[in-house]
């Protein structure tokens, strides 16, 4: 597993022993996806975009106020050993979300 993080995006990659077809079913068929990504955390249970056999994208929504939204993308590719490389990209896309150290907010100091 490897991680790359920025203020608005987190990328994780996983090398899986399962074939791409099996991984695709787990990320794209609601009956299987609900076991690890329940409808309750999604803004909509249906994907916002799908490239069959390659990528699926969902909108997520926090279940507590202020109900921030984000997008999570699952991309798969076969590896040379018959397994699958799964890449998960989680983008924080809600305009209300702003990093504390983004340089746009004045720094307030307590006296």
Short mmCIF file of C-alpha atoms in Angstrom, two decimals:
data_model
loop_
_atom_site.label_atom_id
_atom_site.label_comp_id
_atom_site.label_asym_id
_atom_site.label_seq_id
_atom_site.Cartn_x
_atom_site.Cartn_y
_atom_site.Cartn_z
CA UNK A 1 0.00 0.00 0.00
CA UNK A 2 1.23 3.48 -0.79
CA UNK A 3 -0.23 6.88 0.06
CA UNK A 4 -0.03 10.31 -1.49
CA UNK A 5 -1.87 13.11 0.30
CA UNK A 6 -2.62 16.73 -0.51
CA UNK A 7 -4.97 19.27 1.05
CA UNK A 8 -7.87 18.17 -1.17
CA UNK A 9 -7.09 14.64 -2.29
CA UNK A 10 -5.93 11.33 -0.86
CA UNK A 11 -4.71 8.51 -3.11
CA UNK A 12 -4.16 4.94 -1.95
CA UNK A 13 -3.03 1.97 -4.02
CA UNK A 14 -3.52 -1.68 -3.14
CA UNK A 15 -2.07 -4.76 -4.81
CA UNK A 16 -4.75 -7.48 -4.60
CA UNK A 17 -4.47 -11.21 -5.33
CA UNK A 18 -8.03 -11.30 -6.73
CA UNK A 19 -8.61 -11.05 -10.49
CA UNK A 20 -9.93 -7.73 -11.86
CA UNK A 21 -13.39 -9.20 -12.59
CA UNK A 22 -13.87 -10.11 -8.92
CA UNK A 23 -12.64 -6.73 -7.67
CA UNK A 24 -14.92 -4.99 -10.19
CA UNK A 25 -17.96 -6.81 -8.79
CA UNK A 26 -17.00 -5.79 -5.25
CA UNK A 27 -16.78 -2.08 -6.11
CA UNK A 28 -19.60 -1.76 -8.64
CA UNK A 29 -22.46 -4.09 -7.61
CA UNK A 30 -24.44 -2.52 -4.76
CA UNK A 31 -25.15 -5.87 -3.08
CA UNK A 32 -21.40 -6.46 -2.61
CA UNK A 33 -20.34 -2.80 -2.20
CA UNK A 34 -22.71 -2.29 0.74
CA UNK A 35 -20.65 -4.75 2.82
CA UNK A 36 -17.75 -2.28 3.00
CA UNK A 37 -19.21 1.03 1.67
CA UNK A 38 -22.79 1.34 2.96
CA UNK A 39 -25.43 3.48 1.27
CA UNK A 40 -25.65 5.61 4.45
CA UNK A 41 -22.28 7.26 3.72
CA UNK A 42 -23.13 7.96 0.08
CA UNK A 43 -24.91 11.08 -1.15
CA UNK A 44 -26.53 8.79 -3.75
CA UNK A 45 -26.33 4.99 -3.88
CA UNK A 46 -25.90 5.14 -7.66
CA UNK A 47 -22.44 5.99 -9.03
CA UNK A 48 -21.96 9.45 -10.53
CA UNK A 49 -19.80 7.94 -13.28
CA UNK A 50 -18.77 4.50 -14.37
CA UNK A 51 -16.34 3.10 -16.93
CA UNK A 52 -17.27 -0.61 -16.86
CA UNK A 53 -14.44 -2.85 -15.75
CA UNK A 54 -12.12 0.10 -15.06
CA UNK A 55 -13.47 2.84 -12.79
CA UNK A 56 -16.49 3.80 -10.71
CA UNK A 57 -17.09 7.12 -8.88
CA UNK A 58 -19.43 7.80 -5.95
CA UNK A 59 -20.43 10.98 -4.08
CA UNK A 60 -20.12 10.71 -0.32
CA UNK A 61 -21.78 12.83 2.38
CA UNK A 62 -20.95 13.05 6.07
CA UNK A 63 -23.78 11.83 8.29
CA UNK A 64 -23.35 14.69 10.78
CA UNK A 65 -23.57 18.47 10.30
CA UNK A 66 -22.33 20.29 8.32
CA UNK A 67 -22.81 17.26 5.95
CA UNK A 68 -19.69 17.87 3.86
CA UNK A 69 -19.55 16.13 0.48
CA UNK A 70 -16.68 14.45 -1.33
CA UNK A 71 -16.08 12.10 -4.24
CA UNK A 72 -14.43 8.71 -4.05
CA UNK A 73 -13.14 6.96 -7.18
CA UNK A 74 -12.17 3.31 -7.47
CA UNK A 75 -9.94 2.40 -10.41
CA UNK A 76 -8.72 -1.10 -11.23
CA UNK A 77 -6.09 -2.47 -13.56
CA UNK A 78 -4.77 -6.01 -14.01
CA UNK A 79 -1.26 -6.72 -12.81
CA UNK A 80 1.29 -9.11 -14.34
CA UNK A 81 0.58 -11.86 -11.77
CA UNK A 82 -3.15 -12.21 -12.50
CA UNK A 83 -4.15 -9.96 -9.61
CA UNK A 84 -5.41 -6.40 -9.51
CA UNK A 85 -4.03 -2.96 -8.74
CA UNK A 86 -6.81 -1.03 -6.98
CA UNK A 87 -6.39 2.74 -6.78
CA UNK A 88 -8.74 4.71 -4.52
CA UNK A 89 -8.88 8.49 -4.88
CA UNK A 90 -10.87 10.46 -2.29
CA UNK A 91 -11.40 14.09 -3.29
CA UNK A 92 -12.71 16.61 -0.78
CA UNK A 93 -14.84 18.73 -3.04
CA UNK A 94 -17.20 20.60 -0.73
CA UNK A 95 -16.63 24.37 -1.12
CA UNK A 96 -17.14 24.82 2.63
CA UNK A 97 -14.03 22.75 3.29
CA UNK A 98 -10.87 24.77 3.58
CA UNK A 99 -7.59 23.76 5.16
CA UNK A 100 -6.53 25.78 8.20
CA UNK A 101 -3.09 26.40 6.66
CA UNK A 102 -4.21 27.22 3.11
CA UNK A 103 -2.82 30.75 3.21
CA UNK A 104 -6.20 32.38 2.57
CA UNK A 105 -7.26 32.96 6.18
CA UNK A 106 -5.61 35.48 8.46
CA UNK A 107 -3.73 34.02 11.40
CA UNK A 108 -5.31 34.98 14.72
CA UNK A 109 -3.12 34.99 17.82
CA UNK A 110 -4.41 34.92 21.38
CA UNK A 111 -3.05 37.60 23.67
#
